[in-house]
Every structure is written in structure tokens, then in C-alpha cells.
PDB file of C-alpha atoms in Angstrom:
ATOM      1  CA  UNK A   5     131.015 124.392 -25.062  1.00 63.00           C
ATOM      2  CA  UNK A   6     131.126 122.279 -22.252  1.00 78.00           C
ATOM      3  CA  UNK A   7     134.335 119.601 -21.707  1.00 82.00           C
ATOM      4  CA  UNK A   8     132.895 118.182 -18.686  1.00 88.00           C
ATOM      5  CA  UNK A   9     135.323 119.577 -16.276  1.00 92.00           C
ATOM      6  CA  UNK A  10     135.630 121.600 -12.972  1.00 94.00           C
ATOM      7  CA  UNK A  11     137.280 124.876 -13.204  1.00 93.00           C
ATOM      8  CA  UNK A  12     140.143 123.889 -10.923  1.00 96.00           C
ATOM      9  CA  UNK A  13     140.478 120.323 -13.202  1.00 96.00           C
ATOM     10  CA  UNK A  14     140.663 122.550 -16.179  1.00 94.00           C
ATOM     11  CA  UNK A  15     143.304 124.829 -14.809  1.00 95.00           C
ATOM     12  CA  UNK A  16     145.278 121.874 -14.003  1.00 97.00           C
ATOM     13  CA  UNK A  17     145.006 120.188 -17.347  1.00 95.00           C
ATOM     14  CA  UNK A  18     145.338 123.568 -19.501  1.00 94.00           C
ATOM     15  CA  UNK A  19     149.164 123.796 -16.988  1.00 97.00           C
ATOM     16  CA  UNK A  20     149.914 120.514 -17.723  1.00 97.00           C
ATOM     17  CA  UNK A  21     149.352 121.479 -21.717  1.00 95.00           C
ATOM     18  CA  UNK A  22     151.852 124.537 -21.074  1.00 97.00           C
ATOM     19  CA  UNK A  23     154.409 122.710 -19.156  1.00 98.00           C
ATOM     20  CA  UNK A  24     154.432 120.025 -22.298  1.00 97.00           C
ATOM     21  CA  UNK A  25     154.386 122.532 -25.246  1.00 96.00           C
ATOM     22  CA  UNK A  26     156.682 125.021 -23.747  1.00 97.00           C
ATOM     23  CA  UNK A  27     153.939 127.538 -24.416  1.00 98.00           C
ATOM     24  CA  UNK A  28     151.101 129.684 -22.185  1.00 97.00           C
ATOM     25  CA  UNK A  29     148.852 128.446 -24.928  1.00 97.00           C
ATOM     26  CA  UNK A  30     146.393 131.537 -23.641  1.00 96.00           C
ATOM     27  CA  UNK A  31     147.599 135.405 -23.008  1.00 96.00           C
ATOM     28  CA  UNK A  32     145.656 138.075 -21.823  1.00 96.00           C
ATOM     29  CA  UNK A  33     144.907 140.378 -24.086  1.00 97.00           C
ATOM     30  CA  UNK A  34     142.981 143.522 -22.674  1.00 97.00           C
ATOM     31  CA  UNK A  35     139.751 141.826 -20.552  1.00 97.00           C
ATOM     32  CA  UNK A  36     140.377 138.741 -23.302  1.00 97.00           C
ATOM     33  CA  UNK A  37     142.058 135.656 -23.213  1.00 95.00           C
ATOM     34  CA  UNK A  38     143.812 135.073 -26.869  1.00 97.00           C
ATOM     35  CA  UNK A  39     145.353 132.126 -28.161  1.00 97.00           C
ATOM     36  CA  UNK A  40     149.277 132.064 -29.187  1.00 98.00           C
ATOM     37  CA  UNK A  41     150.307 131.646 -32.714  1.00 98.00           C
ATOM     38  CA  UNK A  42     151.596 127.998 -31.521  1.00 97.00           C
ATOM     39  CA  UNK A  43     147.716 127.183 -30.185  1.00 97.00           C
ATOM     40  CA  UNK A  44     146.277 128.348 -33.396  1.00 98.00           C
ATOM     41  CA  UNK A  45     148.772 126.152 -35.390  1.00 97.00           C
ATOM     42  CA  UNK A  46     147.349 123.459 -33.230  1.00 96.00           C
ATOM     43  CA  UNK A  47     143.566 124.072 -33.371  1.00 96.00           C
ATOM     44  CA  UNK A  48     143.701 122.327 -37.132  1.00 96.00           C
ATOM     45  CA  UNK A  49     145.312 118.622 -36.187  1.00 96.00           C
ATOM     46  CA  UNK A  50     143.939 118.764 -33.054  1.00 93.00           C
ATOM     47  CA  UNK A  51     140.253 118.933 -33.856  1.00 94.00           C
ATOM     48  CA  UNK A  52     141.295 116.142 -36.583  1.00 96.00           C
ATOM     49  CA  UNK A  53     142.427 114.154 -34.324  1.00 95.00           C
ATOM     50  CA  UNK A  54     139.580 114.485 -32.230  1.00 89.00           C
ATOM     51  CA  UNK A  55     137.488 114.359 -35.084  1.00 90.00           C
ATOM     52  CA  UNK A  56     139.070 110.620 -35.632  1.00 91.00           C
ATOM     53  CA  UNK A  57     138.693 109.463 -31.866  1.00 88.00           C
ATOM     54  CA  UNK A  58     134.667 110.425 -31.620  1.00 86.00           C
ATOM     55  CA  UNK A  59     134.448 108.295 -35.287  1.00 87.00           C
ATOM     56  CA  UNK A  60     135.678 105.358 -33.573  1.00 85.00           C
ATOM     57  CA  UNK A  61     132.951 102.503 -32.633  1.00 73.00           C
ATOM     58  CA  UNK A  62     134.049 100.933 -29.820  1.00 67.00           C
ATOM     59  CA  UNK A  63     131.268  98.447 -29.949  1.00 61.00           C
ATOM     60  CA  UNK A  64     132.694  96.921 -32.849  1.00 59.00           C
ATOM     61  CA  UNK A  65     135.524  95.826 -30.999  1.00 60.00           C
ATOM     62  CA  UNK A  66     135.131  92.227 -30.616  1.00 62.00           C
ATOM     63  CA  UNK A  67     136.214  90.664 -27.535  1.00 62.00           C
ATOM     64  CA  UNK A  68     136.615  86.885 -27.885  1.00 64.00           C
ATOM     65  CA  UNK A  69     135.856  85.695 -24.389  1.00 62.00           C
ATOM     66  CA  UNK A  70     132.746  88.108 -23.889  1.00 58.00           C
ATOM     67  CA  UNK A  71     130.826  86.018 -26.335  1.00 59.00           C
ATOM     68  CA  UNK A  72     130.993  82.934 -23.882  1.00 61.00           C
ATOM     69  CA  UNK A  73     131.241  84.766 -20.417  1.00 61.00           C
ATOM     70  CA  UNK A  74     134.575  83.479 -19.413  1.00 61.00           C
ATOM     71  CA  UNK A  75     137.551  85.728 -19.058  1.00 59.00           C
ATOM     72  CA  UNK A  76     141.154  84.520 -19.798  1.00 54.00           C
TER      73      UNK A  76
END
């Protein structure tokens, strides 16, 4: 799966994740990376929430001073 990130940007992001949660998110296990019991409790409302923010249509969105050109 690709998130459209560079390693380093990744890294950063997946700190800034730990540093929030109070968790490594990731150990090493063996040559594996595993997830922590407090990543796979948030695998389920994560991916629902994601789930939510791809269903959105932002093209719906109506934006009152498009339709004429003029911004307020």
C-alpha cells in the first residue's frame, strides 16, 4: 500500500503518532515489525474513520460566491 509519502516524512509522522498516543505503535519482533495491542485497538475506528473521510464529496459543497465569480 502506498500513502504517498517519503520514508523520512513517514518516520516523522509515525513519531509524531507515538509522541501523541504515548505508545511505539510498532516493536520489533524478530526481523518483523508488530503492532502493539493499543495499535490493533486502533486499526478498527481508524479505518472507519477513514472510511467516512474518502465517502465525503467535496464537490457537493456549494460555495455561494463561486457561482457568480466574485469572492467576499
Amino acid at each position: 500500500m502506498r500513502i504517498g509519502l517519503s520514508q523520512p516524512a513517514a518516520s516523522h509522522a509515525l513519531q509524531r503518532l507515538r509522541d501523541m498516543l504515548g505508545d511505539p505503535l510498532l516493536v520489533r519482533v524478530g526481523a518483523r515489525m508488530e503492532l502493539t495491542p493499543r495499535a490493533q485497538a486502533l486499526r478498527g475506528p481508524l479505518a472507519q474513520a477513514l472510511d467516512q473521510v474518502r465517502g465525503l464529496s467535496f464537490r457537493t459543497i456549494s460555495m455561494p460566491c463561486a457561482a457568480n465569480g466574485a469572492f467576499a
